[in-house]
């Protein structure tokens, strides 16, 4: 059986990256990650990043790019992704979330997704918990996004923590969009009332079930992210990747 590779979302290490982008990437490589998901390039050009990750034998899995940048500077974004040999680009967040904003987002994702496909790159949308709010027709914003976008040009990067935070069962979403979920954000949640971010295997998210469901649904990359850490973010990533390896 072919194992699914594991990547680190560099947003987890954003403070460390600001201080030493290259050194932080080297630390990630030492932990044994197969790839990284970028949230910025630390002020480096794409060519410099490519040379560095090649040296470290890391794959550039995907890049989180703000929606406004995707709309206004898509040509440069795609050029950078191709330089990095990166197959996925992710819209990570939207600021304005009225119903009209979601309708505009859907139109934008459809258009951007078409242009990405022309260059051999897949556009994904990453959720938080607010997309689970219901719109006027009774559907959640998240299901509306995927119902109203083209399944070939707009795919998902489900975040299991935020689905759980919204009271959803992550497996249900992964199953529903099987074949349309190449990237999956893995993170755990503390079992207390706060429901804080936690290292994999230490909280209340049913990670084993999600991993089994994800394999059946065609997930291509597990991506470990922890938005906030109560210890060193690098140590949190180490705990999570060790759990995933044991599984």
Short mmCIF file of N, CA and C in Angstrom, two decimals, residues 91-163:
data_model
loop_
_atom_site.label_atom_id
_atom_site.label_comp_id
_atom_site.label_asym_id
_atom_site.label_seq_id
_atom_site.Cartn_x
_atom_site.Cartn_y
_atom_site.Cartn_z
N UNK A 91 -7.03 29.01 -1.50
CA UNK A 91 -7.65 30.23 -0.98
C UNK A 91 -7.95 29.96 0.49
N UNK A 92 -7.30 30.66 1.42
CA UNK A 92 -7.34 30.24 2.83
C UNK A 92 -8.41 30.88 3.69
N UNK A 93 -9.02 31.99 3.22
CA UNK A 93 -9.80 32.79 4.16
C UNK A 93 -10.51 33.90 3.41
N UNK A 94 -11.68 34.28 3.87
CA UNK A 94 -12.32 35.49 3.34
C UNK A 94 -12.69 36.40 4.49
N UNK A 95 -12.50 37.68 4.30
CA UNK A 95 -12.74 38.65 5.35
C UNK A 95 -14.23 38.95 5.52
N UNK A 96 -14.93 39.20 4.40
CA UNK A 96 -16.33 39.58 4.44
C UNK A 96 -17.20 38.36 4.15
N UNK A 97 -18.22 38.13 4.99
CA UNK A 97 -18.92 36.86 4.92
C UNK A 97 -20.44 37.00 4.92
N UNK A 98 -20.94 38.05 4.27
CA UNK A 98 -22.38 38.12 4.02
C UNK A 98 -22.72 37.15 2.90
N UNK A 99 -24.01 36.88 2.72
CA UNK A 99 -24.41 35.95 1.66
C UNK A 99 -23.92 36.41 0.29
N UNK A 100 -24.00 37.71 0.04
CA UNK A 100 -23.53 38.23 -1.25
C UNK A 100 -22.03 38.01 -1.42
N UNK A 101 -21.29 38.08 -0.31
CA UNK A 101 -19.84 37.85 -0.37
C UNK A 101 -19.55 36.41 -0.78
N UNK A 102 -20.33 35.47 -0.27
CA UNK A 102 -20.14 34.07 -0.65
C UNK A 102 -20.48 33.85 -2.13
N UNK A 103 -21.50 34.52 -2.62
CA UNK A 103 -21.84 34.38 -4.04
C UNK A 103 -20.72 34.94 -4.92
N UNK A 104 -20.15 36.05 -4.48
CA UNK A 104 -19.01 36.61 -5.22
C UNK A 104 -17.80 35.68 -5.14
N UNK A 105 -17.60 35.09 -3.97
CA UNK A 105 -16.49 34.14 -3.81
C UNK A 105 -16.64 32.98 -4.77
N UNK A 106 -17.84 32.45 -4.88
CA UNK A 106 -18.09 31.31 -5.78
C UNK A 106 -17.72 31.67 -7.21
N UNK A 107 -18.15 32.83 -7.65
CA UNK A 107 -17.82 33.27 -9.02
C UNK A 107 -16.31 33.42 -9.18
N UNK A 108 -15.66 34.00 -8.18
CA UNK A 108 -14.21 34.19 -8.26
C UNK A 108 -13.48 32.85 -8.30
N UNK A 109 -13.89 31.91 -7.44
CA UNK A 109 -13.24 30.61 -7.41
C UNK A 109 -13.39 29.88 -8.74
N UNK A 110 -14.57 29.95 -9.32
CA UNK A 110 -14.77 29.31 -10.63
C UNK A 110 -13.82 29.89 -11.67
N UNK A 111 -13.73 31.21 -11.71
CA UNK A 111 -12.86 31.86 -12.70
C UNK A 111 -11.39 31.55 -12.44
N UNK A 112 -10.97 31.68 -11.20
CA UNK A 112 -9.57 31.44 -10.85
C UNK A 112 -9.20 29.98 -11.08
N UNK A 113 -10.13 29.08 -10.73
CA UNK A 113 -9.87 27.66 -10.92
C UNK A 113 -9.62 27.28 -12.36
N UNK A 114 -10.35 27.90 -13.27
CA UNK A 114 -10.16 27.63 -14.70
C UNK A 114 -8.75 28.03 -15.13
N UNK A 115 -8.33 29.22 -14.70
CA UNK A 115 -6.99 29.70 -15.10
C UNK A 115 -5.90 28.84 -14.48
N UNK A 116 -6.11 28.38 -13.26
CA UNK A 116 -5.12 27.51 -12.61
C UNK A 116 -4.99 26.19 -13.38
N UNK A 117 -6.12 25.62 -13.77
CA UNK A 117 -6.11 24.34 -14.49
C UNK A 117 -5.35 24.45 -15.80
N UNK A 118 -5.45 25.59 -16.44
CA UNK A 118 -4.72 25.78 -17.70
C UNK A 118 -3.22 25.62 -17.51
N UNK A 119 -2.76 25.89 -16.29
CA UNK A 119 -1.33 25.80 -15.98
C UNK A 119 -0.98 24.52 -15.23
N UNK A 120 -1.94 23.61 -15.13
CA UNK A 120 -1.69 22.34 -14.45
C UNK A 120 -1.69 22.43 -12.94
N UNK A 121 -2.34 23.46 -12.42
CA UNK A 121 -2.38 23.68 -10.97
C UNK A 121 -3.83 23.59 -10.50
N UNK A 122 -4.05 23.02 -9.33
CA UNK A 122 -5.40 22.84 -8.78
C UNK A 122 -5.66 23.85 -7.68
N UNK A 123 -6.80 24.52 -7.78
CA UNK A 123 -7.24 25.47 -6.76
C UNK A 123 -8.06 24.74 -5.70
N UNK A 124 -7.76 25.01 -4.44
CA UNK A 124 -8.53 24.45 -3.33
C UNK A 124 -9.06 25.57 -2.45
N UNK A 125 -10.13 25.28 -1.74
CA UNK A 125 -10.65 26.24 -0.75
C UNK A 125 -10.54 25.63 0.63
N UNK A 126 -9.99 26.42 1.57
CA UNK A 126 -9.78 25.99 2.95
C UNK A 126 -10.83 26.62 3.85
N UNK A 127 -11.45 25.80 4.69
CA UNK A 127 -12.53 26.29 5.54
C UNK A 127 -12.07 26.64 6.95
N UNK A 128 -12.89 27.49 7.59
CA UNK A 128 -12.85 27.68 9.04
C UNK A 128 -14.22 27.24 9.57
N UNK A 129 -14.60 27.70 10.74
CA UNK A 129 -15.91 27.31 11.26
C UNK A 129 -17.04 28.19 10.76
N UNK A 130 -16.72 29.43 10.36
CA UNK A 130 -17.79 30.35 9.98
C UNK A 130 -18.52 29.93 8.71
N UNK A 131 -17.89 29.12 7.86
CA UNK A 131 -18.58 28.66 6.65
C UNK A 131 -19.67 27.64 6.93
N UNK A 132 -19.78 27.22 8.19
CA UNK A 132 -20.83 26.28 8.54
C UNK A 132 -22.11 26.98 8.97
N UNK A 133 -22.11 28.31 8.94
CA UNK A 133 -23.34 29.06 9.16
C UNK A 133 -24.26 28.86 7.95
N UNK A 134 -25.55 28.87 8.23
CA UNK A 134 -26.53 28.60 7.16
C UNK A 134 -26.95 29.87 6.45
N UNK A 135 -27.13 29.73 5.14
CA UNK A 135 -27.58 30.83 4.31
C UNK A 135 -29.11 30.80 4.22
N UNK A 136 -29.67 31.72 3.46
CA UNK A 136 -31.12 31.86 3.40
C UNK A 136 -31.85 30.62 2.90
N UNK A 137 -31.17 29.82 2.05
CA UNK A 137 -31.84 28.63 1.51
C UNK A 137 -31.67 27.40 2.40
N UNK A 138 -31.05 27.58 3.55
CA UNK A 138 -30.89 26.47 4.50
C UNK A 138 -29.59 25.72 4.35
N UNK A 139 -28.88 25.91 3.27
CA UNK A 139 -27.58 25.25 3.11
C UNK A 139 -26.51 26.01 3.88
N UNK A 140 -25.47 25.30 4.30
CA UNK A 140 -24.33 26.00 4.88
C UNK A 140 -23.57 26.71 3.76
N UNK A 141 -22.82 27.73 4.16
CA UNK A 141 -22.00 28.42 3.16
C UNK A 141 -21.00 27.47 2.54
N UNK A 142 -20.46 26.52 3.35
CA UNK A 142 -19.44 25.61 2.83
C UNK A 142 -20.00 24.68 1.77
N UNK A 143 -21.17 24.09 2.02
CA UNK A 143 -21.72 23.21 0.99
C UNK A 143 -22.15 24.01 -0.22
N UNK A 144 -22.60 25.24 -0.02
CA UNK A 144 -22.96 26.09 -1.15
C UNK A 144 -21.75 26.36 -2.04
N UNK A 145 -20.61 26.63 -1.39
CA UNK A 145 -19.38 26.88 -2.15
C UNK A 145 -19.07 25.69 -3.06
N UNK A 146 -19.14 24.48 -2.51
CA UNK A 146 -18.77 23.32 -3.31
C UNK A 146 -19.90 22.85 -4.23
N UNK A 147 -21.13 23.13 -3.88
CA UNK A 147 -22.24 22.81 -4.79
C UNK A 147 -22.21 23.69 -6.02
N UNK A 148 -21.80 24.94 -5.84
CA UNK A 148 -21.92 25.92 -6.92
C UNK A 148 -20.61 26.17 -7.67
N UNK A 149 -19.55 25.47 -7.30
CA UNK A 149 -18.31 25.57 -8.07
C UNK A 149 -18.09 24.27 -8.83
N UNK A 150 -17.29 24.35 -9.87
CA UNK A 150 -17.01 23.19 -10.71
C UNK A 150 -16.10 22.22 -9.96
N UNK A 151 -16.51 20.98 -9.87
CA UNK A 151 -15.76 19.98 -9.09
C UNK A 151 -14.38 19.71 -9.68
N UNK A 152 -14.20 19.98 -10.95
CA UNK A 152 -12.91 19.73 -11.59
C UNK A 152 -11.93 20.86 -11.33
N UNK A 153 -12.44 22.08 -11.19
CA UNK A 153 -11.55 23.23 -11.08
C UNK A 153 -11.45 23.81 -9.67
N UNK A 154 -12.36 23.46 -8.79
CA UNK A 154 -12.30 23.95 -7.40
C UNK A 154 -12.45 22.76 -6.46
N UNK A 155 -11.39 22.49 -5.70
CA UNK A 155 -11.40 21.36 -4.78
C UNK A 155 -11.30 21.86 -3.34
N UNK A 156 -11.29 20.93 -2.40
CA UNK A 156 -11.33 21.31 -0.99
C UNK A 156 -10.02 21.03 -0.29
N UNK A 157 -9.77 21.82 0.73
CA UNK A 157 -8.75 21.52 1.72
C UNK A 157 -9.48 21.63 3.07
N UNK A 158 -10.16 20.56 3.45
CA UNK A 158 -10.92 20.59 4.69
C UNK A 158 -9.98 20.66 5.89
N UNK A 159 -10.37 21.47 6.85
CA UNK A 159 -9.64 21.61 8.10
C UNK A 159 -10.46 20.91 9.18
N UNK A 160 -9.96 19.78 9.68
CA UNK A 160 -10.78 18.95 10.55
C UNK A 160 -11.05 19.62 11.90
N UNK A 161 -10.14 20.45 12.36
CA UNK A 161 -10.37 21.17 13.62
C UNK A 161 -11.57 22.10 13.50
N UNK A 162 -11.59 22.89 12.43
CA UNK A 162 -12.66 23.88 12.31
C UNK A 162 -14.01 23.22 12.03
N UNK A 163 -14.00 22.09 11.34
CA UNK A 163 -15.25 21.35 11.17
C UNK A 163 -15.77 20.87 12.51
#
